[in-house]
Structures are given as structure tokens and as C-alpha cells.
PDB file of C-alpha atoms in Angstrom:
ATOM      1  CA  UNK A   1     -24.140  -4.639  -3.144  1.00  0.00           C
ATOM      2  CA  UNK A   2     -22.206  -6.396  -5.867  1.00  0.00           C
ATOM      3  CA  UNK A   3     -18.666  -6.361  -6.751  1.00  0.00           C
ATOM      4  CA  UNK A   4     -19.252  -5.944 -10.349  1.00  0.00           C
ATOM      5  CA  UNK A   5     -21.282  -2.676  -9.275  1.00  0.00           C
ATOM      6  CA  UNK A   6     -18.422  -1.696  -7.118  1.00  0.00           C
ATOM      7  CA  UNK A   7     -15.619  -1.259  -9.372  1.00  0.00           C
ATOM      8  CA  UNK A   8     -17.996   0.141 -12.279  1.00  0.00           C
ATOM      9  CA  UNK A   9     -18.274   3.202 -10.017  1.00  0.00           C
ATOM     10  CA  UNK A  10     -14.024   3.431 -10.252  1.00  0.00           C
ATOM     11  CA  UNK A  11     -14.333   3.404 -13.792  1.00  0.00           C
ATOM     12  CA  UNK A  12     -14.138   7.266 -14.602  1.00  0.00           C
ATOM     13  CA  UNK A  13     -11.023   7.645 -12.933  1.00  0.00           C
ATOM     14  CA  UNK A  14      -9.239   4.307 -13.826  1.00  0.00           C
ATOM     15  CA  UNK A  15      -9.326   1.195 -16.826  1.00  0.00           C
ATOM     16  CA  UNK A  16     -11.732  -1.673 -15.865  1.00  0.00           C
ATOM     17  CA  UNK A  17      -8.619  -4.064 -14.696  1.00  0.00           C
ATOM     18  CA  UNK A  18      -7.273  -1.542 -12.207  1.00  0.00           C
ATOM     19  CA  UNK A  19     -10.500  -0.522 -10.692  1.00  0.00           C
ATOM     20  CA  UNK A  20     -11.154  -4.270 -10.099  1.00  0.00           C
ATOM     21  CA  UNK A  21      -7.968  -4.558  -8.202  1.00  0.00           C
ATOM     22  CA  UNK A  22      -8.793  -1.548  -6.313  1.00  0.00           C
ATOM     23  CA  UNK A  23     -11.876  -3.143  -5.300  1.00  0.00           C
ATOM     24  CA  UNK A  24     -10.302  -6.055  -4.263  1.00  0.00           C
ATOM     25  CA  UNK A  25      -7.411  -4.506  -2.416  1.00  0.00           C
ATOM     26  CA  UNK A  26      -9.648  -2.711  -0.499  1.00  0.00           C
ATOM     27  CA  UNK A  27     -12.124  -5.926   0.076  1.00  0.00           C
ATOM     28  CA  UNK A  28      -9.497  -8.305   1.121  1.00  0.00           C
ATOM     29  CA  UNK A  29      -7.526  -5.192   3.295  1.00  0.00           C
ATOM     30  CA  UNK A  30     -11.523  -4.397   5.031  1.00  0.00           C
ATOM     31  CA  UNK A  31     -12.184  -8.133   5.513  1.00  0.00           C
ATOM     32  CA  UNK A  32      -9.088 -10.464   4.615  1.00  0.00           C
ATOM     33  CA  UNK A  33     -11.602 -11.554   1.421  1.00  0.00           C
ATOM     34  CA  UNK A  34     -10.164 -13.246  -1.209  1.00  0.00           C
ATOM     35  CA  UNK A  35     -10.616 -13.429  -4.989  1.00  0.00           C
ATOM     36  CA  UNK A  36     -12.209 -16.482  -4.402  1.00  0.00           C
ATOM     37  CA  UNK A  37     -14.392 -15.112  -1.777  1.00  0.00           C
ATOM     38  CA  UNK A  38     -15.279 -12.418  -4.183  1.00  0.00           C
ATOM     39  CA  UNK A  39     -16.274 -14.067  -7.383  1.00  0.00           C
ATOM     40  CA  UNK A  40     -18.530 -16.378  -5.705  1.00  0.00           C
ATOM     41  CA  UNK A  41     -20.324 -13.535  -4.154  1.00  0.00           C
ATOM     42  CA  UNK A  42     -19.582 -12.615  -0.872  1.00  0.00           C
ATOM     43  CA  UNK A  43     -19.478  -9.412  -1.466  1.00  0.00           C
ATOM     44  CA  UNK A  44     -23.113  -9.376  -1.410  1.00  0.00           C
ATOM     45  CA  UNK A  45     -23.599 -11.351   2.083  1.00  0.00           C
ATOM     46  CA  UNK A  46     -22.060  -8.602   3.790  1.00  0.00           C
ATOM     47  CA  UNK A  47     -24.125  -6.822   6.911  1.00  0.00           C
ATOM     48  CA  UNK A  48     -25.960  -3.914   6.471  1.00  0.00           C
ATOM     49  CA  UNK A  49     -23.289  -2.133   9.199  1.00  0.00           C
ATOM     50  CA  UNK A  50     -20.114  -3.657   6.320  1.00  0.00           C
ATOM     51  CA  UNK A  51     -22.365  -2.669   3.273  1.00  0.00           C
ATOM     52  CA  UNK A  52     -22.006   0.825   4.867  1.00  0.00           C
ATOM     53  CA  UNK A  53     -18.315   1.133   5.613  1.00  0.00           C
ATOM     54  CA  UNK A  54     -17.589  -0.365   1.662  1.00  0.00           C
ATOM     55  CA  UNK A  55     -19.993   2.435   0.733  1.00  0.00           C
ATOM     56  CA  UNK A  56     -17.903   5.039   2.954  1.00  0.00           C
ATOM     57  CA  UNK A  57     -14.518   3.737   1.793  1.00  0.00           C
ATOM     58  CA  UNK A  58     -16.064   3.371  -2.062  1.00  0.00           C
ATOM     59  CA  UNK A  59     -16.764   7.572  -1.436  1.00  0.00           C
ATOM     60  CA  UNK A  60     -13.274   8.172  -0.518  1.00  0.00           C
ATOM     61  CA  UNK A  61     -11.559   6.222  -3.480  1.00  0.00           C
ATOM     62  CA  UNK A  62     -14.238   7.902  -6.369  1.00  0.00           C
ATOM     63  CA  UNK A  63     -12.979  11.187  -5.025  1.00  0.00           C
ATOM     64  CA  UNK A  64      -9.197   9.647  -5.992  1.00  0.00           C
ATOM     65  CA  UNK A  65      -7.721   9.112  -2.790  1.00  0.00           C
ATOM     66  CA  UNK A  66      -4.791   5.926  -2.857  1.00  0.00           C
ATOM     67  CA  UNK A  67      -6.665   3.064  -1.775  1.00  0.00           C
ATOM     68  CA  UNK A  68      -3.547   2.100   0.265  1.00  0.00           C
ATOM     69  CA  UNK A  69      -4.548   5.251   2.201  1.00  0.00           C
ATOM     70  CA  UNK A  70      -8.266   4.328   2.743  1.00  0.00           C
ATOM     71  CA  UNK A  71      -7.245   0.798   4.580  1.00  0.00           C
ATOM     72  CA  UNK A  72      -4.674   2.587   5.984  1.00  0.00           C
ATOM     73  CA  UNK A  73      -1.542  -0.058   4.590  1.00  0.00           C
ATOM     74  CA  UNK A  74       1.056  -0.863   2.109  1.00  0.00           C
ATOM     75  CA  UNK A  75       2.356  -4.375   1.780  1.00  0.00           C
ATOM     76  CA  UNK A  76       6.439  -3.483   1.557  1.00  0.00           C
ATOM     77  CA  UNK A  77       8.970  -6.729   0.886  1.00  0.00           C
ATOM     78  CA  UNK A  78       6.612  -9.142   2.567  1.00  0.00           C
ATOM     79  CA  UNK A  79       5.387  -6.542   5.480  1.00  0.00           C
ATOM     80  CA  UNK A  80       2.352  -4.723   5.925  1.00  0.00           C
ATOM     81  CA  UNK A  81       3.537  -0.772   6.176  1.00  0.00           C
ATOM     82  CA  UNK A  82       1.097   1.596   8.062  1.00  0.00           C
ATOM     83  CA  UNK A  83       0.737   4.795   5.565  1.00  0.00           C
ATOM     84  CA  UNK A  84      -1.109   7.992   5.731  1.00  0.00           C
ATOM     85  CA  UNK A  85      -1.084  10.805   3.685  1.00  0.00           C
ATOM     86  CA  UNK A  86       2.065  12.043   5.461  1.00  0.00           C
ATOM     87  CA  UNK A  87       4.477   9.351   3.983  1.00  0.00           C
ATOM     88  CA  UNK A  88       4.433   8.495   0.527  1.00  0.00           C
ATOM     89  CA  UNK A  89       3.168   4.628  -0.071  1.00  0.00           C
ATOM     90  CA  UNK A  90       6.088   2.419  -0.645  1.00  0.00           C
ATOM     91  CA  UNK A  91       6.669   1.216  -4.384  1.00  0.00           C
ATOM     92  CA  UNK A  92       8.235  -2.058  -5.569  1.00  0.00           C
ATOM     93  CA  UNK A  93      11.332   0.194  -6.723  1.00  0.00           C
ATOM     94  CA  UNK A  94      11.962   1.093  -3.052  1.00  0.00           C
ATOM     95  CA  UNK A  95      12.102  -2.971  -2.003  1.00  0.00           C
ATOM     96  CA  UNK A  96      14.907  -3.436  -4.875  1.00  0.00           C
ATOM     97  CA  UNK A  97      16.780  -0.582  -3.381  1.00  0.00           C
ATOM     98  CA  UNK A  98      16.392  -3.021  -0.074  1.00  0.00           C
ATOM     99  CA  UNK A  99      17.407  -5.793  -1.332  1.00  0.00           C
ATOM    100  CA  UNK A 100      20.946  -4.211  -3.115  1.00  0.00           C
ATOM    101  CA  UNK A 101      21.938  -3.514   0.516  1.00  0.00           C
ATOM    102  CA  UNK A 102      20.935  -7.015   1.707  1.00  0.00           C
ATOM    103  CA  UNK A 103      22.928  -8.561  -1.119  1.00  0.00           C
ATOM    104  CA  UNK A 104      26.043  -6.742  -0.264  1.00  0.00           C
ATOM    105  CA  UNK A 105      25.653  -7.685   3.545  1.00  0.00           C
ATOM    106  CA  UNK A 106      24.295 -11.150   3.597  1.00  0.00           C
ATOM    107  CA  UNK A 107      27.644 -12.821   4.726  1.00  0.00           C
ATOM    108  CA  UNK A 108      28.445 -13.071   8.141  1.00  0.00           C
ATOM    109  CA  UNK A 109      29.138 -10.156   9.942  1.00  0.00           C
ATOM    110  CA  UNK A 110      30.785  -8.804   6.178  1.00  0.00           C
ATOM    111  CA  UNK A 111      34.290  -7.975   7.346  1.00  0.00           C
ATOM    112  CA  UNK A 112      33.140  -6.545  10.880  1.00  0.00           C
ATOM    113  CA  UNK A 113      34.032  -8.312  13.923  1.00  0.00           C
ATOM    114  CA  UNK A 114      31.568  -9.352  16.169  1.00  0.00           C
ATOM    115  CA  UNK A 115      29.640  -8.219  18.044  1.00  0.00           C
ATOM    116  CA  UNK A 116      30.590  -4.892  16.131  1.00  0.00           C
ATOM    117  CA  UNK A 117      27.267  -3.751  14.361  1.00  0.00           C
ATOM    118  CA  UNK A 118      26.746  -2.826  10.579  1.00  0.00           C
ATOM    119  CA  UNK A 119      25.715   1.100  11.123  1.00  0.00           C
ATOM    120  CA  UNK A 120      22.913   1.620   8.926  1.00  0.00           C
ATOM    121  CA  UNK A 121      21.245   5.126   7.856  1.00  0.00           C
ATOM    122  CA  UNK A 122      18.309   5.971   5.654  1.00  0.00           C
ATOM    123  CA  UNK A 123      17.946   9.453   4.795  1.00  0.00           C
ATOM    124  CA  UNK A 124      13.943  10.382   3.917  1.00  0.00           C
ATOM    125  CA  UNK A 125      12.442   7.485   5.872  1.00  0.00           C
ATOM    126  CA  UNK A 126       8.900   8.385   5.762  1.00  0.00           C
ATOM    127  CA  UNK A 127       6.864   5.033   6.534  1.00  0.00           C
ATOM    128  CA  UNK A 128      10.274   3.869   7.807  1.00  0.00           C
ATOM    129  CA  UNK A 129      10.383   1.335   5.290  1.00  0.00           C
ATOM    130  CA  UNK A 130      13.493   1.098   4.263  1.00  0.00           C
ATOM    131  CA  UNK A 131      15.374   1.330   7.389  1.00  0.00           C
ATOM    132  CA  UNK A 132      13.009  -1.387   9.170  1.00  0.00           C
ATOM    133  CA  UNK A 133      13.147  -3.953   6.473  1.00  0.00           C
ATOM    134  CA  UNK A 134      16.962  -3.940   6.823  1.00  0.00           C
ATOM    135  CA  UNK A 135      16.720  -3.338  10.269  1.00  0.00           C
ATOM    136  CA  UNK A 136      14.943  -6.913  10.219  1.00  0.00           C
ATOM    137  CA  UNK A 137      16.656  -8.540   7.598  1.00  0.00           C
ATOM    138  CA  UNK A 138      20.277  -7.953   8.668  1.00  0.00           C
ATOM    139  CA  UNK A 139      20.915  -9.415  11.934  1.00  0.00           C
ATOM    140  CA  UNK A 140      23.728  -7.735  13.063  1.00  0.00           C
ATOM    141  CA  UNK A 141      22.103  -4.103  11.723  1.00  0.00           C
ATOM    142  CA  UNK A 142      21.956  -0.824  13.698  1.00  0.00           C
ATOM    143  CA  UNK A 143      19.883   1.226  12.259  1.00  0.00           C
ATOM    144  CA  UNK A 144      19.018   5.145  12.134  1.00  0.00           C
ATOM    145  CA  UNK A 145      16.875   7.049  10.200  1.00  0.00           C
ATOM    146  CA  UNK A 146      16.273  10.571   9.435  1.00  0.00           C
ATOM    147  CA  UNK A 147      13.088  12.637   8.316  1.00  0.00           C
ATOM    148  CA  UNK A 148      12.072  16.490   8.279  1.00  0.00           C
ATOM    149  CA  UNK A 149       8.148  15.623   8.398  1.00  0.00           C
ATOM    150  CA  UNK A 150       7.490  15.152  12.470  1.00  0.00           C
ATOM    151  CA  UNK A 151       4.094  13.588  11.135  1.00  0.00           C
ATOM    152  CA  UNK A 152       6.199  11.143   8.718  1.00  0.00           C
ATOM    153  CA  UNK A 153       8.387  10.183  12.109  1.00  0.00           C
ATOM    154  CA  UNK A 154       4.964   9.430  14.022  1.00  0.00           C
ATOM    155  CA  UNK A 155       4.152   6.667  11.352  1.00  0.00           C
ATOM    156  CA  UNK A 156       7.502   5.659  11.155  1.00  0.00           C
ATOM    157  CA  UNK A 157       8.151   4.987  14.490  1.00  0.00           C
ATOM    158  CA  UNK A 158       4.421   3.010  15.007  1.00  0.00           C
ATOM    159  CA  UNK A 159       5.786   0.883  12.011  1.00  0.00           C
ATOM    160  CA  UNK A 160       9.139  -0.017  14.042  1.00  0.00           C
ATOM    161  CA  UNK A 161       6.700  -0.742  17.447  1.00  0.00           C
ATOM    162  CA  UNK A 162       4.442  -2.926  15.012  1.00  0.00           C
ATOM    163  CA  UNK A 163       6.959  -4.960  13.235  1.00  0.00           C
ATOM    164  CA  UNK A 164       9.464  -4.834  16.436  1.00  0.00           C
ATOM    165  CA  UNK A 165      12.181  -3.527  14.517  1.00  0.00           C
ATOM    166  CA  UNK A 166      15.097  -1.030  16.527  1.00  0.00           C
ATOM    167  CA  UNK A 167      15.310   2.121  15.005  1.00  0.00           C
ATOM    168  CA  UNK A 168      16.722   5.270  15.890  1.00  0.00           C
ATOM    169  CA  UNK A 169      14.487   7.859  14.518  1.00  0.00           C
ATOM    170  CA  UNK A 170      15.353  11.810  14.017  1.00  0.00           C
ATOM    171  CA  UNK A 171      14.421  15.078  12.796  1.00  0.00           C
ATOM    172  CA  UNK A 172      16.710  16.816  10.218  1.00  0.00           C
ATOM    173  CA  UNK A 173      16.746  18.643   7.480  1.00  0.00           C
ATOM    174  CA  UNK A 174      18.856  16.843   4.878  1.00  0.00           C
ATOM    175  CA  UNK A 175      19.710  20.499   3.047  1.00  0.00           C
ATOM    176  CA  UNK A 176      20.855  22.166   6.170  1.00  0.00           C
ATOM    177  CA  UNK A 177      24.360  20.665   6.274  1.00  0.00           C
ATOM    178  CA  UNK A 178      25.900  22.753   9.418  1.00  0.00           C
ATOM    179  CA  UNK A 179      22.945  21.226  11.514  1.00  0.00           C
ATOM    180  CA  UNK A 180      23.543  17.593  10.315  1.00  0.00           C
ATOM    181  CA  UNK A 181      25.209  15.649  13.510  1.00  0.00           C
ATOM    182  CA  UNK A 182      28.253  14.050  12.031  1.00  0.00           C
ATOM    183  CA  UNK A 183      29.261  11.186  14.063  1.00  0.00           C
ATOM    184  CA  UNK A 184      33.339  10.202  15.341  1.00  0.00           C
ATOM    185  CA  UNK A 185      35.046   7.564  13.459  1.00  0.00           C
ATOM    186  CA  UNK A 186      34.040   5.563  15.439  1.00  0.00           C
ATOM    187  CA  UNK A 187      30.788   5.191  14.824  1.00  0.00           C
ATOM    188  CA  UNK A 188      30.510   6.623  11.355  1.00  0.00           C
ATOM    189  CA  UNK A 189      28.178   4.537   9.130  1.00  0.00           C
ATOM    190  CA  UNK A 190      29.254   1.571   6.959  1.00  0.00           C
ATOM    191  CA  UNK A 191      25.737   2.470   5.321  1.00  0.00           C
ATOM    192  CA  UNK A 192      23.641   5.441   3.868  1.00  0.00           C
ATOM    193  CA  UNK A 193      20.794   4.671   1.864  1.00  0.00           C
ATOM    194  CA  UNK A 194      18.415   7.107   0.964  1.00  0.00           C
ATOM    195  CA  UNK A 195      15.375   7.593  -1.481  1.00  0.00           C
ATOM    196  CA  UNK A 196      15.271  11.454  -1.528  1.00  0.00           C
ATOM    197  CA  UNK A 197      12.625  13.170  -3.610  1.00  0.00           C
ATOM    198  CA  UNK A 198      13.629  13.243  -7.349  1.00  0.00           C
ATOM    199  CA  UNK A 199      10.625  13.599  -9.343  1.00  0.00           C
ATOM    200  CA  UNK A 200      11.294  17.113 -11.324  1.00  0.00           C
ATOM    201  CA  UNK A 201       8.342  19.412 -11.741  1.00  0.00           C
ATOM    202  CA  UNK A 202       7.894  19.577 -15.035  1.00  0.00           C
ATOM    203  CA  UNK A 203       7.142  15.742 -14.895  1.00  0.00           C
ATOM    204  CA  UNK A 204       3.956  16.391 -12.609  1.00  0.00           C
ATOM    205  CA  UNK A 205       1.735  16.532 -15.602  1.00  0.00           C
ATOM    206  CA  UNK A 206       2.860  13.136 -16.576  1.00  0.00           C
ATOM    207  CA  UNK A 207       1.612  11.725 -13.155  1.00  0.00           C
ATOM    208  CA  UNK A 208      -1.475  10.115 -11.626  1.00  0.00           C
ATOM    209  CA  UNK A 209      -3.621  12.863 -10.406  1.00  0.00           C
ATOM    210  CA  UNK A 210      -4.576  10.797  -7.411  1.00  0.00           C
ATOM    211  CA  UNK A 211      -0.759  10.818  -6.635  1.00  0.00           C
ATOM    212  CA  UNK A 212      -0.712  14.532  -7.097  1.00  0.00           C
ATOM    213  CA  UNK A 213      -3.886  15.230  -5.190  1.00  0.00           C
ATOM    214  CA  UNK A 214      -2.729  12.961  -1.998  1.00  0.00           C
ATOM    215  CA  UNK A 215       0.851  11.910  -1.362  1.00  0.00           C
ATOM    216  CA  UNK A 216       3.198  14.958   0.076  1.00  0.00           C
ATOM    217  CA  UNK A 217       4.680  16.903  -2.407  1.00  0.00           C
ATOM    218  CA  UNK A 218       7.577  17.268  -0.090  1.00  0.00           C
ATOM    219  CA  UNK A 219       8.995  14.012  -0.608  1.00  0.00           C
ATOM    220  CA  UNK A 220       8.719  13.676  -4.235  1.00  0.00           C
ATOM    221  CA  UNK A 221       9.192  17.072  -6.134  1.00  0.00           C
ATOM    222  CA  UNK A 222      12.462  19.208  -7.035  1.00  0.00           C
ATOM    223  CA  UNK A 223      12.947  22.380  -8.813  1.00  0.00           C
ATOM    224  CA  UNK A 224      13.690  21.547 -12.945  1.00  0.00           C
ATOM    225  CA  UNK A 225      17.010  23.541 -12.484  1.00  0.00           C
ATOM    226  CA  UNK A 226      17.955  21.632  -9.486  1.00  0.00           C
ATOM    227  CA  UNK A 227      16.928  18.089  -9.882  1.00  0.00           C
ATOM    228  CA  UNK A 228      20.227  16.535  -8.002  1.00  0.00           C
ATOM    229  CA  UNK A 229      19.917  18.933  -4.725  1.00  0.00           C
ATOM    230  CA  UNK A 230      19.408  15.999  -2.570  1.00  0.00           C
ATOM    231  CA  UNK A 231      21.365  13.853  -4.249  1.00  0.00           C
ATOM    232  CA  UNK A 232      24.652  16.644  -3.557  1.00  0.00           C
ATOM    233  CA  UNK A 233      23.425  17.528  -0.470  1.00  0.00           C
ATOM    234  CA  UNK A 234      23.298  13.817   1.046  1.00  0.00           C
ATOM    235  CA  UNK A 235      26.817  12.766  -0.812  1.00  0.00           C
ATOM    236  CA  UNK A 236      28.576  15.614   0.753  1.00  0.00           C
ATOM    237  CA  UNK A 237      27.541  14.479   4.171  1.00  0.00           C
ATOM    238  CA  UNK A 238      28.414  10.594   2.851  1.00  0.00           C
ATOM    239  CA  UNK A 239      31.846  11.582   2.665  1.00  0.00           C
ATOM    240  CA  UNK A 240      31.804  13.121   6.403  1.00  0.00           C
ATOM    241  CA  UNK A 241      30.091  10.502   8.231  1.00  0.00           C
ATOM    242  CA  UNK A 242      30.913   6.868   5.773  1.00  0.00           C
ATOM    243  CA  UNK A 243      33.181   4.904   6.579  1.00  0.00           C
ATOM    244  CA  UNK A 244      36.344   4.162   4.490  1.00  0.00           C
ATOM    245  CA  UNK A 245      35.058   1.534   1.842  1.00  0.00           C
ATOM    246  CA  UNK A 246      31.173   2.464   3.218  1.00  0.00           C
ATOM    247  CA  UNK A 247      28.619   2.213   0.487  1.00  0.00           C
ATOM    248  CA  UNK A 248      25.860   4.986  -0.170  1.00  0.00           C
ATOM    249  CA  UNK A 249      22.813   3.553  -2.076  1.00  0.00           C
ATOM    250  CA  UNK A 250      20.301   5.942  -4.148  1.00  0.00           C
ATOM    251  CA  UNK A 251      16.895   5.568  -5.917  1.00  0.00           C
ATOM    252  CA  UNK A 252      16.905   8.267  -8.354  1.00  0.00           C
ATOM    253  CA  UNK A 253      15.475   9.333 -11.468  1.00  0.00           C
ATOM    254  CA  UNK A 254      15.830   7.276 -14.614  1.00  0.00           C
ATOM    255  CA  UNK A 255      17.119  10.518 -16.214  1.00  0.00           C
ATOM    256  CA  UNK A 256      19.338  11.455 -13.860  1.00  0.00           C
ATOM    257  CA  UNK A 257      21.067   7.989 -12.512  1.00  0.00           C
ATOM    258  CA  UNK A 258      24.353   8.941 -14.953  1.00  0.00           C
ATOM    259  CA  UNK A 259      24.558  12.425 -13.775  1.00  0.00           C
ATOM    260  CA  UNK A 260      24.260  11.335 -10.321  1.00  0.00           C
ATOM    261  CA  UNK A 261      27.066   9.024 -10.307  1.00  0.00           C
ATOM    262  CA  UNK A 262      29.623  11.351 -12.302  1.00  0.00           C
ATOM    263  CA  UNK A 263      28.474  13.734  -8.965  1.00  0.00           C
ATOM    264  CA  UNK A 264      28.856  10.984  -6.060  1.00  0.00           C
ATOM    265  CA  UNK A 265      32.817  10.343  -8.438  1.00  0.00           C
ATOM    266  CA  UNK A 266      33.220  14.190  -8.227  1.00  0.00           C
ATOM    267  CA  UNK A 267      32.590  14.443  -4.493  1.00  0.00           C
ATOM    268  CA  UNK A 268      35.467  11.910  -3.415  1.00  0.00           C
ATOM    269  CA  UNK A 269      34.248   8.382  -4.056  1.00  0.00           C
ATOM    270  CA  UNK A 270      36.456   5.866  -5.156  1.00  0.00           C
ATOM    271  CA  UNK A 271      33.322   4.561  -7.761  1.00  0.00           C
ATOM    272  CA  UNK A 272      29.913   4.819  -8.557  1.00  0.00           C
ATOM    273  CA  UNK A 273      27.792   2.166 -10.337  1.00  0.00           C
ATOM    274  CA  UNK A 274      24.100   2.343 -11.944  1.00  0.00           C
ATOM    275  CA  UNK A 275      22.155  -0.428 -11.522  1.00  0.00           C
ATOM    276  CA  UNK A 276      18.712  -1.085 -13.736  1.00  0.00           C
ATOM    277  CA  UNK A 277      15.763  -2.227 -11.990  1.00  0.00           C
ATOM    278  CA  UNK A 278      13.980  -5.064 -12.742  1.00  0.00           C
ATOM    279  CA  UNK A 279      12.168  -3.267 -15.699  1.00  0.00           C
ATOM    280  CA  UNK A 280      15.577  -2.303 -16.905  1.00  0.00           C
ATOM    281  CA  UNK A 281      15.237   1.415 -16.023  1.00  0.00           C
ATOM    282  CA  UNK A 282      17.930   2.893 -14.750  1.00  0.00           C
ATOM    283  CA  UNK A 283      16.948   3.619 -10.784  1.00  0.00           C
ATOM    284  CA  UNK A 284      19.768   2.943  -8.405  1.00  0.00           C
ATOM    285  CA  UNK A 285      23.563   4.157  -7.769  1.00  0.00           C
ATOM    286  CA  UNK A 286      25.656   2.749  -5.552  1.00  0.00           C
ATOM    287  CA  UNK A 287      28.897   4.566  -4.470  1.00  0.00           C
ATOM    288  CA  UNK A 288      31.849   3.602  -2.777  1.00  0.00           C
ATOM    289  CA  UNK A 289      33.580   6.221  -0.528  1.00  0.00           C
TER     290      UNK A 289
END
């Protein structure tokens, strides 16, 4: 078994350089080996009983299956994510969306007396990513987080055992407002955060068919004629259950960030900002209630 003759078998479904790092992600996340380890041919030295398991996991990726899904993780702003094919994987976009929040709130205690925490919900959790990596990186954090896929809750809440992170985890359905607990002033949120499906349907044929084939439709499709459903749906709660001043942070659609700010400004909030991402796409909104 050789390395060279392992990512020539990717080759129908993806360009030389990206079945290589396929290869390699899934060498390294099988048996921590690095490129190093690789390219001087250790690929080869591996036991008949390893040989077989590359050859099993090499049978799962040729059919298309996310290699993220055959080891089982997703590395996520420094932290190794469980995923399955119940969550979507976590994308580089997603870790921006992380840090916005931690940039607003890295001062102490941002305006909120001690030992008074900064209420924190993400809407959509899935893997739990988002809401663990703040629930981790802000100290004084309290953090909730909300899903309609039981199975998506289930990896969630092994992440938050795994990484140790405090997480209140629940089942709604973002699009049935009357059910949505709305909490006293008390304890309203000084945070919402959510990445809600926004990927329009008439976009699928632009996508990876591996994507298509194995991450949940669920979480990443809406109807063409209603591409800001979730995007109304969690605002209108926002205004409910934020805080005065609280802050509600989106990922959305590059071709929708504009029209989903003019909605968040038509809802009640005092502003609404786009922000570009780091490729200079327009990806987030953050609104001010």
C-alpha cells in the first residue's frame, strides 16, 4: 500500500491536490501521521490489520462520503468537533462568525456586573460548535443552544462532555414561534447567534455532490421563494427574548446579507451591519435590538 496509489483511487471524484489532502486527513486523523511521516513512506509499513481499515475507510470516501465523516471529526477554531452525518461539518465561515462575538465581548465582564453572566444562545447548533467555542472562550458565558434534530443534540451534547464546556441543550423548532420559551427580563439573552440553513435550492446544482449525497438537507436548504424564513423567524423571537442593546449575529447567504439586514431594521432593531468574511464575501449581520 502506497500513498501515491491511495489518492490516485480519489481521483475520479476530486483534482489530484485535494485527493492528496484527503488522503492525508484521513492518514494523520487514523494514525496522528504526518506529511513527513507520509512522504518518507510510512504509509507502506503499516500492519496487515491497518492496511485493512485504510482499505475500508478508502471504500467509504470513493463512494463520496466527507472524509471528516469517515474519522468521525472536524477540527473547529483550534478543537476537534465530533461529526456524523446528522450535523453538518463545521466550515471556517462558522469560526469567523465565533470570533465576531468574541471580539465584541473580550473586555471584562462588557458592561455586566459580576458575577452576572453574558446569556448566550445559538439557534441551529448541530455539532454544538458554535455555542461551545464561546462557551469556552468567554469566561463569564452562559450558554444555551437550540436544535430540532434529537440526533444533532446527541452529538452536540458528547462534544460539550468531551471538551468540558456547560451547555444547556434543547429541542425546538425555530419556525414554531408560539412553542418557543421566551424567557423574563431577567434572564433574556444579551446574545443570539445563529447559523440557520440558507443555502436556496436552486443553488444545489452548484454544490459538491458529496455534500449533497451526505450532510442533512435540513440544515442547509430553503425554498427559492422563501430564502429569509429563518432569518424572520429567529429576529422576531430576537426582539422577544434580547436584551435592550443585545446583539443577534447571522451567517447568511452572500446574496442575501443586504436583504437580511433591511429585515432585522424592519423588525425593531436600532441597526444592522454586514460584515465580509475574510474572502470578502458578504456572510455575516450583526443587529442591535
Amino acid at each position: 500500500m502506497e500513498y501515491q496509489e491511495l489518492w490516485h483511487r480519489l481521483t475520479p471524484m476530486y483534482e489530484p491536490r485535494e485527493a492528496q489532502a484527503v488522503v492525508r486527513t484521513l492518514l494523520d486523523g487514523l494514525f496522528d501521521m504526518s506529511l513527513t511521516d507520509i512522504v518518507s513512506g510510512k504509509v507502506s509499513e503499516l500492519s496487515a490489520k491497518d492496511q485493512q481499515l485504510v482499505g475500508e475507510k478508502m471504500d467509504e470516501l470513493a463512494k463520496g462520503e466527507p472524509v471528516q465523516y469517515v474519522i468521525g471529526y472536524e477540527w473547529f477554531a483550534g478543537r476537534q468537533f465530533k461529526v456524523t452525518p446528522s450535523v453538518l461539518i463545521p466550515r471556517p465561515e462558522t469560526a469567523e462568525l465565533c470570533g465576531l462575538v468574541r471580539k465584541d465581548y473580550d473586555h471584562p465582564f462588557c458592561g455586566l456586573q459580576p458575577p452576572e453572566p453574558l446569556r448566550i444562545l445559538d439557534i441551529g447548533t448541530g455539532s454544538g460548535c458554535i455555542a461551545i467555542t464561546l462557551a469556552l472562550d468567554i469566561p463569564f458565558a452562559e450558554a444555551s443552544a437550540w436544535d430540532i434534530s434529537p440526533d444533532a443534540l446527541l452529538v452536540a451534547r458528547e462534544n460539550a462532555r468531551r471538551l468540558g464546556a456547560k451547555v444547556n441543550l434543547e429541542l425546538h423548532d425555530m419556525l414554531d414561534g408560539r412553542a418557543l420559551p421566551v424567557p423574563d427580563e431577567e434572564r433574556k439573552y444579551e446574545v443570539i447567534v445563529s447559523n440557520p440553513p440558507y443555502v436556496c435550492d436552486k443553488e444545489r446544482q452548484e454544490m459538491e455532490q458529496n455534500v449533497l449525497d451526505y450532510e442533512p438537507g435540513l440544515a442547509l436548504f430553503v425554498p427559492d421563494d422563501d430564502p429569509l424564513r429563518f432569518y424572520r423567524a429567529i429576529g422576531e423571537y430576537a426582539v422577544k427574548a434580547l436584551r435592550k442593546f443585545g446583539l443577534l449575529y447571522f451567517e447568511c447567504n452572500r446574496m442575501f446579507a443586504d436583504d437580511t439586514a433591511d429585515l432585522l431594521k424592519g423588525l425593531g432593531f436600532r441597526s444592522a451591519k454586514v460584515v465580509n468574511d475574510q474572502f470578502g464575501n458578504k456572510r455575516f449581520v450583526v443587529a442591535e435590538l
